[in-house]
């Protein structure tokens, strides 16, 4: 599984900053604040994503995308669990695949493979099948809120 140490803190922090988020590095072996799934998974508190070098990139992107899809007033109240609805969860999953293409050395193919290996589950059996054939509602949700990256 691709981890933060593999892509570099600066690349991830830069991507998050473009969306008004801050990436807080956590020391190796230390607890990750706001982690819903527990270490080494990323955590969220307010507009901050917390991660260690061993945090999987898919987790970092997923938690960041949960914050991106929230309006700023709701984002400020987040601690550990950012999802309010299935639509927001789907939008976060869809957006994380798109943002993987922005990170050097990641890309959607690698991210989708890591999502499947971690255990994300979709009706069609894989992240790729969901993204390509069953995620129109997530795409539309993001489009209606102006959250799709250019060219998506």
XYZ file of N, CA and C in Angstrom:
456
model
N 0.848 -1.167 0.000
C 0.000 0.000 0.000
C 0.902 1.241 0.000
N 0.567 2.181 -0.854
C 1.317 3.430 -0.963
C 1.042 4.291 0.264
N 2.123 4.779 0.911
C 1.994 5.572 2.134
C 2.527 6.982 1.927
N 2.224 7.833 2.896
C 2.658 9.224 2.840
C 4.168 9.325 2.655
N 4.934 8.471 3.306
C 6.398 8.511 3.152
C 6.818 8.292 1.697
N 6.004 7.566 0.927
C 6.340 7.258 -0.463
C 6.132 8.444 -1.401
N 5.235 9.349 -1.058
C 4.956 10.478 -1.953
C 5.524 11.789 -1.427
N 5.830 11.816 -0.142
C 6.392 13.026 0.453
C 5.338 13.925 1.070
N 5.671 14.447 2.225
C 4.773 15.314 2.979
C 4.443 16.582 2.191
N 5.446 17.156 1.520
C 5.248 18.439 0.831
C 4.203 18.333 -0.279
N 4.224 17.264 -1.054
C 3.253 17.098 -2.144
C 1.833 16.995 -1.584
N 1.680 16.207 -0.537
C 0.355 16.040 0.062
C -0.113 17.337 0.718
N 0.786 18.002 1.427
C 0.425 19.262 2.095
C 0.031 20.316 1.074
N 0.721 20.355 -0.049
C 0.399 21.315 -1.104
C -0.982 21.082 -1.686
N -1.318 19.830 -1.934
C -2.647 19.502 -2.462
C -3.732 19.900 -1.466
N -3.539 19.563 -0.216
C -4.537 19.913 0.794
C -4.676 21.425 0.936
N -3.572 22.141 0.889
C -3.603 23.607 1.028
C -4.434 24.249 -0.076
N -4.401 23.680 -1.283
C -5.203 24.217 -2.387
C -6.704 24.117 -2.108
N -7.054 23.306 -1.135
C -8.467 23.125 -0.765
C -8.768 23.697 0.617
N -7.868 24.537 1.109
C -8.097 25.189 2.395
C -7.871 24.309 3.605
N -7.131 23.230 3.422
C -6.859 22.290 4.509
C -5.393 22.339 4.905
N -5.119 21.881 6.108
C -3.756 21.818 6.624
C -3.427 20.365 6.924
N -2.238 19.928 6.531
C -1.772 18.586 6.853
C -0.839 18.683 8.049
N -1.202 17.994 9.125
C -0.358 17.943 10.325
C 0.349 16.600 10.360
N 1.676 16.646 10.341
C 2.451 15.421 10.462
C 2.470 14.938 11.906
N 2.365 13.635 12.068
C 2.385 13.004 13.376
C 3.637 12.136 13.438
N 4.328 12.172 14.548
C 5.563 11.401 14.709
C 5.307 9.902 14.572
N 6.291 9.196 14.038
C 6.192 7.740 13.912
C 5.835 7.117 15.256
N 4.860 6.240 15.259
C 4.458 5.536 16.460
C 3.505 6.294 17.366
N 3.333 7.583 17.140
C 2.431 8.381 17.976
C 0.986 8.173 17.540
N 0.043 8.329 18.458
C -1.372 8.234 18.081
C -1.738 9.336 17.079
N -2.637 9.017 16.158
C -3.079 9.982 15.152
C -4.381 10.616 15.634
N -4.351 11.908 15.938
C -5.570 12.583 16.396
C -6.678 12.510 15.351
N -7.900 12.276 15.808
C -9.050 12.300 14.918
C -9.161 11.128 13.968
N -8.420 10.031 14.216
C -8.476 8.879 13.316
C -9.693 8.020 13.636
N -10.595 7.913 12.688
C -11.812 7.123 12.849
C -11.499 5.627 12.930
N -10.565 5.172 12.073
C -10.248 3.750 11.970
C -9.067 3.337 12.845
N -8.385 4.302 13.456
C -7.195 3.985 14.243
C -5.944 3.988 13.388
N -4.802 3.984 14.055
C -3.537 4.048 13.334
C -3.368 2.862 12.389
N -2.777 3.085 11.242
C -2.109 4.293 10.754
C -3.014 5.195 9.906
N -4.335 4.999 10.020
C -5.263 5.761 9.179
C -5.293 7.241 9.573
N -5.507 8.107 8.578
C -5.527 9.552 8.783
C -6.669 9.956 9.707
N -6.491 11.108 10.337
C -7.522 11.665 11.208
C -7.923 13.054 10.753
N -9.110 13.489 11.152
C -9.590 14.824 10.797
C -10.119 15.540 12.034
N -9.715 16.788 12.142
C -10.227 17.679 13.185
C -10.297 19.067 12.562
N -11.510 19.602 12.463
C -11.675 20.905 11.828
C -11.191 20.862 10.387
N -10.322 21.796 10.016
C -9.775 21.844 8.655
C -8.410 21.183 8.562
N -8.097 20.337 9.526
C -6.789 19.681 9.553
C -6.918 18.180 9.335
N -5.965 17.658 8.558
C -5.830 16.222 8.369
C -4.540 15.830 9.080
N -4.610 14.806 9.905
C -3.462 14.335 10.676
C -3.007 13.000 10.097
N -1.697 12.869 9.886
C -1.184 11.642 9.285
C 0.272 11.417 9.672
N 0.652 10.151 9.690
C 2.045 9.759 9.917
C 2.650 9.322 8.589
N 3.941 9.076 8.594
C 4.624 8.614 7.389
C 4.046 7.292 6.881
N 3.526 6.467 7.803
C 2.967 5.173 7.409
C 1.465 5.226 7.110
N 0.903 6.413 7.084
C -0.518 6.551 6.737
C -0.700 6.273 5.248
N -1.602 5.370 4.891
C -1.847 5.109 3.472
C -2.367 6.359 2.753
N -1.909 6.544 1.526
C -2.337 7.697 0.730
C -3.851 7.681 0.532
N -4.432 6.498 0.324
C -5.884 6.448 0.123
C -6.608 6.980 1.356
N -6.092 6.721 2.539
C -6.705 7.197 3.771
C -6.554 8.713 3.902
N -5.366 9.205 3.621
C -5.120 10.647 3.654
C -6.076 11.376 2.708
N -6.179 10.884 1.473
C -7.073 11.520 0.498
C -8.536 11.381 0.900
N -8.908 10.230 1.397
C -10.312 10.024 1.755
C -10.745 10.986 2.855
N -9.952 11.084 3.889
C -10.315 11.980 4.987
C -10.275 13.436 4.530
N -9.290 13.797 3.726
C -9.235 15.162 3.186
C -10.474 15.448 2.348
N -10.889 14.495 1.544
C -12.057 14.699 0.687
C -13.338 14.835 1.508
N -13.410 14.155 2.639
C -14.558 14.368 3.518
C -14.641 15.838 3.918
N -13.509 16.437 4.217
C -13.508 17.851 4.601
C -13.796 18.753 3.403
N -13.255 18.418 2.243
C -13.456 19.235 1.045
C -14.933 19.314 0.680
N -15.664 18.214 0.824
C -17.070 18.216 0.408
C -17.987 18.923 1.409
N -17.468 19.243 2.581
C -18.281 19.934 3.585
C -18.222 21.446 3.415
N -19.328 22.122 3.653
C -19.275 23.589 3.699
C -18.382 24.016 4.864
N -17.694 25.158 4.738
C -16.759 25.591 5.791
C -17.354 25.646 7.194
N -18.617 26.018 7.330
C -19.207 26.088 8.670
C -19.332 24.707 9.313
N -19.613 23.688 8.527
C -19.678 22.309 9.056
C -18.284 21.740 9.254
N -17.367 22.105 8.370
C -15.991 21.617 8.450
C -15.380 21.969 9.807
N -15.658 23.172 10.293
C -15.076 23.640 11.551
C -15.487 22.775 12.740
N -16.615 22.075 12.639
C -17.120 21.275 13.755
C -16.682 19.809 13.700
N -15.958 19.420 12.668
C -15.589 18.015 12.490
C -14.536 17.581 13.505
N -14.770 16.421 14.060
C -13.771 15.749 14.890
C -13.972 14.254 14.708
N -13.060 13.626 13.999
C -12.996 12.185 13.778
C -13.966 11.668 12.718
N -15.240 11.985 12.789
C -16.227 11.465 11.838
C -16.838 12.624 11.071
N -16.578 12.673 9.766
C -17.014 13.817 8.964
C -18.236 13.530 8.102
N -18.711 12.312 8.066
C -19.784 11.970 7.141
C -21.159 12.166 7.748
N -22.000 12.846 6.991
C -23.375 13.046 7.396
C -24.350 12.225 6.561
N -23.889 11.759 5.386
C -24.816 11.088 4.480
C -24.077 10.164 3.523
N -24.841 9.285 2.900
C -24.290 8.405 1.875
C -23.793 9.241 0.695
N -24.520 10.297 0.354
C -24.109 11.157 -0.770
C -22.740 11.782 -0.512
N -22.498 12.246 0.709
C -21.189 12.817 1.038
C -20.102 11.748 1.016
N -20.402 10.562 1.499
C -19.430 9.460 1.474
C -19.058 9.119 0.040
N -20.069 8.992 -0.812
C -19.805 8.689 -2.226
C -19.002 9.803 -2.888
N -19.337 11.045 -2.586
C -18.609 12.180 -3.156
C -17.158 12.171 -2.705
N -16.911 11.851 -1.442
C -15.537 11.780 -0.939
C -14.760 10.683 -1.655
N -15.370 9.520 -1.845
C -14.704 8.420 -2.552
C -14.382 8.807 -3.997
N -15.330 9.429 -4.660
C -15.143 9.827 -6.056
C -14.030 10.873 -6.176
N -14.081 11.868 -5.313
C -13.099 12.942 -5.358
C -11.708 12.441 -5.028
N -11.575 11.491 -4.115
C -10.244 10.986 -3.785
C -9.606 10.304 -4.996
N -10.409 9.636 -5.809
C -9.870 9.014 -7.030
C -9.368 10.098 -7.982
N -10.154 11.160 -8.141
C -9.735 12.249 -9.033
C -8.475 12.946 -8.524
N -8.405 13.200 -7.233
C -7.251 13.914 -6.679
C -5.989 13.058 -6.685
N -6.129 11.747 -6.739
C -4.954 10.867 -6.824
C -4.134 11.177 -8.066
N -4.800 11.620 -9.130
C -4.081 11.949 -10.369
C -3.193 13.181 -10.218
N -3.448 13.996 -9.197
C -2.687 15.225 -8.980
C -1.399 14.948 -8.207
N -1.380 13.869 -7.454
C -0.208 13.565 -6.637
C 0.826 12.769 -7.427
N 2.045 13.287 -7.525
C 3.108 12.571 -8.248
C 3.314 11.167 -7.683
N 3.365 10.193 -8.576
C 3.616 8.818 -8.172
C 2.403 8.080 -7.645
N 1.224 8.697 -7.712
C 0.027 8.020 -7.215
C -0.847 7.666 -8.416
N -1.765 8.520 -8.806
C -2.661 8.240 -9.926
C -3.824 7.363 -9.516
N -4.880 7.464 -10.288
C -6.111 6.758 -9.935
C -5.978 5.249 -9.966
N -5.173 4.707 -10.887
C -5.039 3.247 -10.968
C -4.483 2.678 -9.668
N -3.396 3.287 -9.201
C -2.772 2.815 -7.964
C -3.710 3.025 -6.775
N -4.350 4.183 -6.729
C -5.240 4.475 -5.611
C -6.393 3.481 -5.563
N -7.001 3.200 -6.708
C -8.131 2.268 -6.724
C -7.700 0.874 -6.278
N -6.504 0.459 -6.677
C -5.992 -0.846 -6.235
C -5.807 -0.861 -4.721
N -5.279 0.216 -4.166
C -5.093 0.289 -2.712
C -6.433 0.347 -1.989
N -7.403 1.048 -2.565
C -8.737 1.091 -1.954
C -9.331 -0.316 -1.898
N -9.193 -1.069 -2.984
C -9.712 -2.436 -3.004
C -8.977 -3.314 -1.996
N -7.647 -3.168 -1.928
C -6.851 -3.973 -0.998
C -7.218 -3.658 0.454
N -7.540 -2.411 0.737
C -7.903 -2.014 2.102
C -9.264 -2.567 2.498
N -10.163 -2.685 1.513
C -11.479 -3.233 1.803
C -12.654 -2.318 1.549
N -12.435 -1.212 0.814
C -13.594 -0.405 0.421
C -14.536 -1.343 -0.329
N -15.819 -1.200 -0.127
C -16.755 -2.079 -0.823
C -17.749 -1.248 -1.621
N -18.002 -1.706 -2.813
C -18.941 -1.043 -3.703
C -19.852 -2.100 -4.313
N -21.057 -1.683 -4.698
C -22.044 -2.626 -5.232
C -21.521 -3.458 -6.398
N -20.674 -2.864 -7.226
C -20.200 -3.595 -8.400
C -18.927 -4.383 -8.129
N -18.464 -4.422 -6.888
C -17.372 -5.307 -6.517
C -15.977 -4.720 -6.493
N -15.763 -3.559 -7.106
C -14.431 -2.950 -7.079
C -14.570 -1.436 -7.211
N -13.517 -0.766 -6.781
C -13.514 0.689 -6.890
C -13.626 1.114 -8.346
N -12.865 0.467 -9.220
C -12.881 0.817 -10.641
C -14.275 0.647 -11.243
N -14.901 -0.481 -10.984
C -16.240 -0.723 -11.543
C -17.221 0.334 -11.034
N -17.153 0.634 -9.738
C -18.028 1.673 -9.192
C -17.741 3.015 -9.853
N -16.476 3.403 -9.903
C -16.095 4.714 -10.430
C -16.516 4.868 -11.892
N -16.331 3.832 -12.678
C -16.608 3.917 -14.118
C -18.072 3.686 -14.485
N -18.821 2.949 -13.642
C -20.167 2.550 -14.059
C -21.294 2.853 -13.075
N -20.970 3.305 -11.865
C -22.022 3.434 -10.863
C -21.883 4.697 -10.003
N -21.031 5.616 -10.413
C -20.760 6.791 -9.577
C -21.284 8.086 -10.183
N -22.221 7.986 -11.101
C -22.771 9.187 -11.719
C -23.381 10.145 -10.710
N -24.004 9.597 -9.680
C -24.606 10.454 -8.659
C -23.535 11.228 -7.880
N -22.409 10.591 -7.607
C -21.310 11.275 -6.905
C -20.714 12.368 -7.784
N -20.547 12.063 -9.064
C -20.025 13.062 -10.003
C -20.961 14.277 -10.055
N -22.242 14.015 -10.185
C -23.233 15.097 -10.249
C -23.246 15.906 -8.947
N -23.183 15.237 -7.807
C -23.172 15.903 -6.503
C -22.002 16.878 -6.428
N -20.814 16.418 -6.836
C -19.626 17.278 -6.821
C -19.756 18.413 -7.834
N -20.274 18.105 -9.006
C -20.445 19.117 -10.055
C -21.392 20.225 -9.593
N -22.494 19.861 -8.991
C -23.479 20.844 -8.534
C -22.916 21.789 -7.472
N -21.888 21.358 -6.778
C -21.282 22.175 -5.723
C -19.968 22.814 -6.154
N -19.630 22.646 -7.436
C -18.405 23.244 -7.953
C -17.138 22.632 -7.375
N -17.178 21.349 -7.053
C -16.043 20.691 -6.403
C -15.254 19.758 -7.305
N -15.641 19.656 -8.564
C -14.876 18.802 -9.490
C -13.606 19.518 -9.929
N -12.479 18.806 -9.901
C -11.253 19.423 -10.429
C -11.418 19.712 -11.921
N -10.682 20.680 -12.424
C -10.729 21.039 -13.842
C -10.494 19.810 -14.702
N -11.309 19.641 -15.715
C -11.156 18.522 -16.646
C -11.815 17.241 -16.208
N -12.415 17.221 -15.022
C -13.018 15.979 -14.539
C -14.432 15.821 -15.048
